[in-house]
Amino acid sequence: MNKDMNKVKTMQEAYRVFELLGMKEVTKKWQKKQGTEVWELPFKTMYYNGHAETNRFSIYKSGYVRKMVVHPTKGTSYSCYQLNKTRKTDEYFKDYEWNDDYTEQTWTGKYRKSNRTERIMIDTHQERVVYLCNYILKNYYKSGKMNLVGEYTMKRVSEVHNEWWKANRNDYQSPFTDEGKRYDDELCVNDIKVIINGHRYNLS
């Protein structure tokens, strides 16, 4: 089976997943003017030392997608790290040698090869939104990490399921399914999947 079948592929699907997961857009006006888009997950990541980290992500017109480092009390972003994939590239530099008394360098006529790692830019806004969505599903909602989901998300999942259940009791195309089981009135969250326009996206 093609592993890409379980990935979000369009911006429309990505925004729909953001809505279902209870994500909130927190883009400021000045950021919007620059082509930046900022999203937050509805839960914080808890660490063993008791630190709670806000999960905020930014999409930039330049092609970058970043996870922001948020001040725990002020709520402002003060740093970030890159989420773009990387690739190795070759660079060449002139090779120099010192004279006998180490007062002057001359070029040997040769070049030295050096490897460096660079980030791969994501060309379009649509592709950046899709990339972020798949990154979030893979790293924050996969099996074994559901305990990180905050109360708001679980409430939203339950609301979506109950709305569907009341309106479509005889229709088994639920937006949330647990394979091999039928739902009762409560949502089973052991293995959540999102179905959008007939396409299933695993959250495990």
Short mmCIF file of C-alpha atoms in Angstrom, two decimals:
data_model
loop_
_atom_site.label_atom_id
_atom_site.label_comp_id
_atom_site.label_asym_id
_atom_site.label_seq_id
_atom_site.Cartn_x
_atom_site.Cartn_y
_atom_site.Cartn_z
CA MET A 1 0.00 0.00 0.00
CA ASN A 2 1.24 3.47 -0.88
CA LYS A 3 2.10 5.29 2.34
CA ASP A 4 1.03 8.60 0.75
CA MET A 5 -2.59 7.39 0.63
CA ASN A 6 -2.98 8.30 4.28
CA LYS A 7 -1.67 11.83 3.84
CA VAL A 8 -3.57 15.06 3.36
CA LYS A 9 -3.00 16.23 -0.20
CA THR A 10 -4.86 19.52 -0.68
CA MET A 11 -5.09 22.81 1.21
CA GLN A 12 -8.87 22.41 1.51
CA GLU A 13 -8.43 19.03 3.20
CA ALA A 14 -5.75 20.47 5.49
CA TYR A 15 -7.98 23.32 6.68
CA ARG A 16 -10.79 20.86 7.27
CA VAL A 17 -8.49 18.72 9.43
CA PHE A 18 -7.41 21.86 11.32
CA GLU A 19 -11.08 22.57 12.04
CA LEU A 20 -11.82 19.03 13.17
CA LEU A 21 -8.82 19.04 15.49
CA GLY A 22 -9.89 22.32 17.06
CA MET A 23 -6.83 24.23 15.87
CA LYS A 24 -6.95 28.01 16.11
CA GLU A 25 -5.50 30.53 13.68
CA VAL A 26 -3.70 33.24 15.68
CA THR A 27 -2.22 35.26 12.82
CA LYS A 28 -1.81 38.95 13.64
CA LYS A 29 -2.71 41.65 11.12
CA TRP A 30 0.90 42.63 10.46
CA GLN A 31 1.79 38.98 9.90
CA LYS A 32 -1.08 38.51 7.48
CA LYS A 33 0.16 41.47 5.43
CA GLN A 34 3.54 39.74 5.09
CA GLY A 35 1.96 36.51 3.89
CA THR A 36 2.52 34.70 7.19
CA GLU A 37 -0.04 32.33 8.72
CA VAL A 38 0.10 31.16 12.35
CA TRP A 39 -1.75 28.21 13.92
CA GLU A 40 -1.95 26.75 17.42
CA LEU A 41 -2.91 23.29 18.60
CA PRO A 42 -5.62 23.21 21.30
CA PHE A 43 -3.29 21.57 23.80
CA LYS A 44 0.13 22.09 25.30
CA THR A 45 2.94 19.54 25.43
CA MET A 46 3.79 18.62 29.00
CA TYR A 47 7.35 17.73 30.02
CA TYR A 48 8.60 15.75 33.00
CA ASN A 49 9.76 18.93 34.75
CA GLY A 50 6.23 20.31 34.66
CA HIS A 51 6.88 22.77 31.83
CA ALA A 52 3.92 23.24 29.48
CA GLU A 53 4.85 24.18 25.92
CA THR A 54 2.43 25.98 23.60
CA ASN A 55 2.30 24.28 20.20
CA ARG A 56 2.38 27.18 17.75
CA PHE A 57 3.36 26.92 14.10
CA SER A 58 4.05 29.55 11.42
CA ILE A 59 3.93 29.34 7.63
CA TYR A 60 6.03 31.93 5.79
CA LYS A 61 5.83 33.36 2.29
CA SER A 62 9.58 32.75 1.97
CA GLY A 63 8.96 28.98 1.94
CA TYR A 64 9.68 28.16 5.58
CA VAL A 65 7.46 26.26 8.01
CA ARG A 66 8.47 26.69 11.65
CA LYS A 67 7.60 25.59 15.17
CA MET A 68 7.60 28.64 17.40
CA VAL A 69 9.09 28.85 20.88
CA VAL A 70 6.51 30.64 23.02
CA HIS A 71 7.17 32.49 26.27
CA PRO A 72 5.33 30.59 29.05
CA THR A 73 3.82 33.68 30.69
CA LYS A 74 3.81 36.42 28.04
CA GLY A 75 2.53 34.18 25.25
CA THR A 76 4.84 35.81 22.69
CA SER A 77 7.06 33.92 20.25
CA TYR A 78 10.74 34.65 20.89
CA SER A 79 12.47 31.92 18.88
CA CYS A 80 11.76 29.05 16.49
CA TYR A 81 13.13 25.99 14.79
CA GLN A 82 12.74 24.88 11.20
CA LEU A 83 10.42 22.09 10.10
CA ASN A 84 11.45 22.07 6.43
CA LYS A 85 13.24 18.98 5.19
CA THR A 86 16.97 19.22 4.53
CA ARG A 87 19.41 18.20 1.81
CA LYS A 88 23.18 18.01 1.48
CA THR A 89 24.94 20.33 -0.97
CA ASP A 90 28.56 20.68 -2.05
CA GLU A 91 30.54 23.91 -1.74
CA TYR A 92 34.02 24.65 -3.07
CA PHE A 93 36.54 27.04 -1.53
CA LYS A 94 39.95 28.15 -2.74
CA ASP A 95 42.82 26.32 -1.03
CA TYR A 96 45.50 28.62 0.40
CA GLU A 97 48.90 27.91 1.94
CA TRP A 98 51.15 30.00 4.17
CA ASN A 99 54.63 31.15 3.23
CA ASP A 100 57.62 30.08 5.33
CA ASP A 101 57.29 32.81 7.95
CA TYR A 102 53.48 32.57 8.09
CA THR A 103 52.96 36.20 7.11
CA GLU A 104 51.14 35.70 3.82
CA GLN A 105 48.85 33.19 2.17
CA THR A 106 48.84 32.28 -1.52
CA TRP A 107 46.31 30.30 -3.50
CA THR A 108 47.51 26.82 -4.43
CA GLY A 109 45.40 26.73 -7.58
CA LYS A 110 43.21 24.04 -6.02
CA TYR A 111 39.81 24.00 -4.38
CA ARG A 112 38.59 22.35 -1.23
CA LYS A 113 35.23 20.61 -1.20
CA SER A 114 32.90 21.08 1.74
CA ASN A 115 29.44 19.69 2.48
CA ARG A 116 26.70 21.74 4.04
CA THR A 117 23.08 21.13 4.95
CA GLU A 118 20.39 23.46 3.65
CA ARG A 119 16.65 23.65 4.13
CA ILE A 120 14.37 22.82 1.21
CA MET A 121 11.95 25.68 0.59
CA ILE A 122 8.27 24.84 0.00
CA ASP A 123 7.22 26.82 -3.04
CA THR A 124 3.51 27.62 -2.62
CA HIS A 125 1.24 28.55 0.27
CA GLN A 126 -1.00 25.58 -0.54
CA GLU A 127 1.94 23.17 -0.30
CA ARG A 128 3.10 24.74 2.97
CA VAL A 129 -0.35 24.31 4.57
CA VAL A 130 -0.49 20.66 3.47
CA TYR A 131 3.05 20.06 4.74
CA LEU A 132 2.21 21.52 8.16
CA CYS A 133 -0.99 19.48 8.42
CA ASN A 134 0.78 16.20 7.69
CA TYR A 135 3.59 17.13 10.09
CA ILE A 136 1.09 17.76 12.89
CA LEU A 137 -0.84 14.54 12.25
CA LYS A 138 2.36 12.51 12.25
CA ASN A 139 4.03 14.09 15.27
CA TYR A 140 1.15 15.03 17.59
CA TYR A 141 -1.76 12.68 16.88
CA LYS A 142 -0.13 9.33 16.14
CA SER A 143 -0.77 6.24 18.24
CA GLY A 144 0.59 6.51 21.75
CA LYS A 145 0.40 10.30 21.87
CA MET A 146 -3.34 10.74 22.28
CA ASN A 147 -2.75 11.51 25.97
CA LEU A 148 -1.31 14.84 24.81
CA VAL A 149 -4.63 15.95 23.34
CA GLY A 150 -6.27 18.65 25.41
CA GLU A 151 -9.80 18.72 26.71
CA TYR A 152 -10.98 21.11 24.00
CA THR A 153 -9.95 18.74 21.21
CA MET A 154 -11.62 15.75 22.81
CA LYS A 155 -14.76 17.81 23.37
CA ARG A 156 -14.71 18.90 19.73
CA VAL A 157 -14.19 15.31 18.52
CA SER A 158 -17.11 14.18 20.66
CA GLU A 159 -19.33 16.99 19.39
CA VAL A 160 -18.57 16.19 15.75
CA HIS A 161 -19.25 12.51 16.31
CA ASN A 162 -22.52 13.10 18.19
CA GLU A 163 -23.75 15.50 15.51
CA TRP A 164 -23.08 12.87 12.87
CA TRP A 165 -24.62 10.07 14.95
CA LYS A 166 -27.88 11.94 15.46
CA ALA A 167 -28.17 12.94 11.80
CA ASN A 168 -26.90 9.74 10.16
CA ARG A 169 -27.52 6.72 12.37
CA ASN A 170 -27.85 4.44 9.34
CA ASP A 171 -24.94 5.94 7.43
CA TYR A 172 -21.56 4.45 8.33
CA GLN A 173 -19.45 7.18 6.69
CA SER A 174 -18.58 8.77 10.02
CA PRO A 175 -15.84 11.40 10.00
CA PHE A 176 -14.31 9.43 12.90
CA THR A 177 -14.10 5.65 12.76
CA ASP A 178 -12.63 2.84 14.78
CA GLU A 179 -12.12 -0.10 12.41
CA GLY A 180 -13.87 -3.32 13.35
CA LYS A 181 -16.20 -1.66 15.88
CA ARG A 182 -19.59 0.02 15.82
CA TYR A 183 -20.03 3.15 17.85
CA ASP A 184 -22.26 3.59 20.83
CA ASP A 185 -23.28 7.07 21.96
CA GLU A 186 -19.77 7.73 23.27
CA LEU A 187 -16.80 8.28 21.00
CA CYS A 188 -14.13 5.61 20.96
CA VAL A 189 -10.71 7.23 20.55
CA ASN A 190 -8.39 4.22 20.56
CA ASP A 191 -7.62 4.66 16.87
CA ILE A 192 -8.99 7.85 15.37
CA LYS A 193 -9.13 8.35 11.64
CA VAL A 194 -10.41 11.39 9.73
CA ILE A 195 -12.44 10.85 6.56
CA ILE A 196 -12.75 13.82 4.23
CA ASN A 197 -14.68 13.51 0.97
CA GLY A 198 -14.41 9.75 1.18
CA HIS A 199 -10.64 9.75 1.82
CA ARG A 200 -9.33 8.37 5.10
CA TYR A 201 -6.39 9.91 6.95
CA ASN A 202 -4.90 7.95 9.81
CA LEU A 203 -4.14 9.78 13.04
CA SER A 204 -2.24 6.76 14.34
#
